[in-house]
PDB file of C-alpha atoms in Angstrom:
ATOM      1  CA  ARG L 238      53.880-146.617  67.036  1.00 86.00           C
ATOM      2  CA  VAL L 239      55.014-147.969  63.775  1.00 95.00           C
ATOM      3  CA  GLN L 240      52.436-149.281  61.363  1.00 97.00           C
ATOM      4  CA  LEU L 241      53.516-151.806  58.823  1.00 97.00           C
ATOM      5  CA  ALA L 242      51.579-152.548  55.454  1.00 96.00           C
ATOM      6  CA  GLU L 243      52.459-155.839  53.472  1.00 97.00           C
ATOM      7  CA  SER L 244      51.837-156.192  49.849  1.00 97.00           C
ATOM      8  CA  GLY L 245      52.685-158.688  47.066  1.00 98.00           C
ATOM      9  CA  GLY L 246      51.139-162.031  48.212  1.00 97.00           C
ATOM     10  CA  GLY L 247      49.280-164.122  45.885  1.00 98.00           C
ATOM     11  CA  SER L 248      48.778-167.566  44.474  1.00 98.00           C
ATOM     12  CA  VAL L 249      51.528-169.047  42.190  1.00 98.00           C
ATOM     13  CA  GLN L 250      52.626-172.543  41.044  1.00 98.00           C
ATOM     14  CA  ALA L 251      55.698-174.169  42.510  1.00 98.00           C
ATOM     15  CA  GLY L 252      58.937-172.913  41.093  1.00 98.00           C
ATOM     16  CA  LYS L 253      57.708-169.451  40.352  1.00 98.00           C
ATOM     17  CA  SER L 254      58.765-166.078  42.164  1.00 98.00           C
ATOM     18  CA  LEU L 255      56.981-163.423  44.298  1.00 98.00           C
ATOM     19  CA  THR L 256      58.149-160.377  45.981  1.00 98.00           C
ATOM     20  CA  LEU L 257      56.916-159.223  49.026  1.00 98.00           C
ATOM     21  CA  SER L 258      56.846-155.530  50.317  1.00 98.00           C
ATOM     22  CA  CYS L 259      56.375-153.865  53.569  1.00 98.00           C
ATOM     23  CA  THR L 260      56.289-150.380  54.394  1.00 97.00           C
ATOM     24  CA  ALA L 261      56.588-148.820  57.708  1.00 97.00           C
ATOM     25  CA  SER L 262      55.031-145.421  58.635  1.00 96.00           C
ATOM     26  CA  GLY L 263      54.632-143.614  61.804  1.00 95.00           C
ATOM     27  CA  TYR L 264      57.476-143.295  64.261  1.00 92.00           C
ATOM     28  CA  THR L 265      60.176-145.019  62.201  1.00 92.00           C
ATOM     29  CA  ALA L 266      63.351-143.181  63.011  1.00 91.00           C
ATOM     30  CA  ASP L 267      64.392-145.831  65.519  1.00 91.00           C
ATOM     31  CA  ILE L 268      63.851-148.881  63.568  1.00 94.00           C
ATOM     32  CA  ASN L 269      66.741-151.141  63.367  1.00 94.00           C
ATOM     33  CA  CYS L 270      65.877-154.321  62.038  1.00 95.00           C
ATOM     34  CA  MET L 271      63.132-155.481  59.531  1.00 96.00           C
ATOM     35  CA  ALA L 272      61.964-158.798  59.292  1.00 97.00           C
ATOM     36  CA  TRP L 273      59.545-161.477  57.819  1.00 98.00           C
ATOM     37  CA  PHE L 274      57.719-164.208  59.736  1.00 98.00           C
ATOM     38  CA  ARG L 275      55.137-166.606  58.394  1.00 98.00           C
ATOM     39  CA  GLN L 276      52.453-168.902  59.698  1.00 98.00           C
ATOM     40  CA  ALA L 277      50.992-172.108  57.704  1.00 97.00           C
ATOM     41  CA  PRO L 278      47.800-173.613  58.906  1.00 92.00           C
ATOM     42  CA  GLY L 279      48.099-175.776  61.927  1.00 95.00           C
ATOM     43  CA  LYS L 280      51.840-174.581  62.601  1.00 97.00           C
ATOM     44  CA  GLU L 281      53.572-172.051  64.963  1.00 97.00           C
ATOM     45  CA  ARG L 282      54.688-168.692  63.257  1.00 97.00           C
ATOM     46  CA  GLU L 283      58.334-168.793  62.543  1.00 97.00           C
ATOM     47  CA  GLY L 284      61.055-166.523  61.501  1.00 98.00           C
ATOM     48  CA  VAL L 285      61.689-166.433  57.920  1.00 98.00           C
ATOM     49  CA  ALA L 286      64.510-163.749  57.299  1.00 97.00           C
ATOM     50  CA  SER L 287      65.679-160.343  58.916  1.00 97.00           C
ATOM     51  CA  ILE L 288      67.762-157.588  58.160  1.00 94.00           C
ATOM     52  CA  CYS L 289      69.223-154.951  60.232  1.00 93.00           C
ATOM     53  CA  ASN L 290      70.468-151.551  59.432  1.00 81.00           C
ATOM     54  CA  MET L 291      71.253-151.406  55.794  1.00 71.00           C
ATOM     55  CA  GLY L 292      72.207-155.099  55.596  1.00 74.00           C
ATOM     56  CA  ASP L 293      75.011-155.288  57.799  1.00 78.00           C
ATOM     57  CA  THR L 294      73.377-158.290  59.737  1.00 87.00           C
ATOM     58  CA  GLN L 295      71.103-160.668  57.837  1.00 91.00           C
ATOM     59  CA  PHE L 296      69.175-163.995  58.998  1.00 95.00           C
ATOM     60  CA  TYR L 297      67.620-166.654  56.876  1.00 97.00           C
ATOM     61  CA  THR L 298      66.065-169.776  58.012  1.00 97.00           C
ATOM     62  CA  ASP L 299      67.384-172.785  56.653  1.00 97.00           C
ATOM     63  CA  SER L 300      64.563-173.865  54.468  1.00 97.00           C
ATOM     64  CA  VAL L 301      64.718-170.501  52.477  1.00 98.00           C
ATOM     65  CA  LYS L 302      68.469-170.107  51.947  1.00 97.00           C
ATOM     66  CA  GLY L 303      69.514-169.619  48.489  1.00 97.00           C
ATOM     67  CA  ARG L 304      65.774-168.853  47.434  1.00 98.00           C
ATOM     68  CA  PHE L 305      64.873-166.070  49.290  1.00 98.00           C
ATOM     69  CA  THR L 306      66.358-162.582  49.222  1.00 96.00           C
ATOM     70  CA  LEU L 307      65.858-159.874  51.751  1.00 95.00           C
ATOM     71  CA  SER L 308      66.509-156.138  50.835  1.00 93.00           C
ATOM     72  CA  ARG L 309      65.838-152.893  52.400  1.00 92.00           C
ATOM     73  CA  GLY L 310      65.055-149.637  50.617  1.00 89.00           C
ATOM     74  CA  SER L 311      67.071-146.572  50.535  1.00 87.00           C
ATOM     75  CA  ASP L 312      64.793-144.695  52.925  1.00 84.00           C
ATOM     76  CA  LYS L 313      65.269-147.779  55.683  1.00 86.00           C
ATOM     77  CA  ASN L 314      61.354-147.788  56.040  1.00 93.00           C
ATOM     78  CA  THR L 315      60.778-150.473  53.320  1.00 95.00           C
ATOM     79  CA  VAL L 316      61.795-154.118  53.090  1.00 96.00           C
ATOM     80  CA  TYR L 317      61.346-156.454  50.084  1.00 96.00           C
ATOM     81  CA  LEU L 318      61.626-160.308  50.013  1.00 98.00           C
ATOM     82  CA  GLN L 319      62.251-161.675  46.879  1.00 98.00           C
ATOM     83  CA  MET L 320      61.034-165.510  46.979  1.00 98.00           C
ATOM     84  CA  ASP L 321      62.100-167.392  44.060  1.00 98.00           C
ATOM     85  CA  SER L 322      61.717-171.304  43.352  1.00 98.00           C
ATOM     86  CA  LEU L 323      58.756-171.364  45.506  1.00 98.00           C
ATOM     87  CA  ARG L 324      57.473-174.638  47.024  1.00 98.00           C
ATOM     88  CA  PRO L 325      53.936-175.600  48.248  1.00 97.00           C
ATOM     89  CA  GLU L 326      55.575-175.681  52.019  1.00 97.00           C
ATOM     90  CA  ASP L 327      56.263-172.026  51.645  1.00 98.00           C
ATOM     91  CA  THR L 328      52.365-171.623  51.816  1.00 98.00           C
ATOM     92  CA  ALA L 329      51.445-169.376  54.588  1.00 98.00           C
ATOM     93  CA  MET L 330      50.613-165.914  55.881  1.00 98.00           C
ATOM     94  CA  TYR L 331      53.503-163.792  55.774  1.00 98.00           C
ATOM     95  CA  TYR L 332      53.779-161.180  58.437  1.00 98.00           C
ATOM     96  CA  CYS L 333      56.206-158.259  58.305  1.00 98.00           C
ATOM     97  CA  ALA L 334      57.760-157.048  61.809  1.00 98.00           C
ATOM     98  CA  THR L 335      60.127-154.354  63.168  1.00 97.00           C
ATOM     99  CA  THR L 336      62.149-153.728  66.197  1.00 96.00           C
ATOM    100  CA  ALA L 337      64.239-150.877  67.512  1.00 94.00           C
ATOM    101  CA  ARG L 338      66.095-153.176  69.446  1.00 93.00           C
ATOM    102  CA  ILE L 339      69.985-154.257  68.556  1.00 91.00           C
ATOM    103  CA  LEU L 340      69.551-157.908  68.420  1.00 91.00           C
ATOM    104  CA  GLU L 341      72.083-160.579  68.607  1.00 91.00           C
ATOM    105  CA  PHE L 342      71.877-163.018  65.559  1.00 91.00           C
ATOM    106  CA  ARG L 343      70.529-165.855  67.288  1.00 92.00           C
ATOM    107  CA  ALA L 344      67.408-163.215  68.416  1.00 94.00           C
ATOM    108  CA  LEU L 345      66.621-162.241  64.774  1.00 95.00           C
ATOM    109  CA  ARG L 346      64.304-165.068  64.192  1.00 95.00           C
ATOM    110  CA  GLU L 347      62.573-164.828  67.638  1.00 96.00           C
ATOM    111  CA  GLU L 348      59.150-162.936  67.469  1.00 97.00           C
ATOM    112  CA  ILE L 349      59.279-162.014  71.292  1.00 97.00           C
ATOM    113  CA  TRP L 350      61.901-159.364  70.263  1.00 97.00           C
ATOM    114  CA  TYR L 351      60.058-157.215  67.709  1.00 97.00           C
ATOM    115  CA  ASP L 352      57.924-154.223  68.528  1.00 95.00           C
ATOM    116  CA  SER L 353      55.392-154.135  65.496  1.00 97.00           C
ATOM    117  CA  MET L 354      53.868-156.309  63.207  1.00 97.00           C
ATOM    118  CA  GLY L 355      51.632-156.216  60.346  1.00 97.00           C
ATOM    119  CA  GLN L 356      48.352-157.939  59.369  1.00 97.00           C
ATOM    120  CA  GLY L 357      50.002-160.428  56.968  1.00 97.00           C
ATOM    121  CA  THR L 358      50.072-161.367  53.188  1.00 98.00           C
ATOM    122  CA  GLN L 359      48.855-164.803  52.212  1.00 98.00           C
ATOM    123  CA  VAL L 360      51.074-166.757  49.516  1.00 98.00           C
ATOM    124  CA  THR L 361      49.931-169.798  48.328  1.00 98.00           C
ATOM    125  CA  VAL L 362      51.915-172.096  45.949  1.00 98.00           C
ATOM    126  CA  SER L 363      50.325-175.031  44.207  1.00 98.00           C
ATOM    127  CA  SER L 364      52.256-178.078  43.112  1.00 95.00           C
TER     128      SER L 364
END
């Protein structure tokens, strides 16, 4: 079983940056993809970004392309989400997730394919 610990959330003004971190522990040998999902109040959880292997495959939802950058630590058990030019609409609880599955690109944004998910870290962006 994989345990996930997220950190780095906070409250910032629009246009500023935050970096989220997620560290996996436990049985991590089989982790293939690491991803970030987010859920805003009153909305469904959505896939934000996903990275597989050491970056061979990456997914970003359209609303964050060019602003968010995903990277994976050399130990493969940590993933970082660099969030630049933050907007109020980025306000949400952000969750880290992992999967051992080899996913098709179109599946990277779908929560159902991920095996483990963390407790989340809150990001609040004020205008």
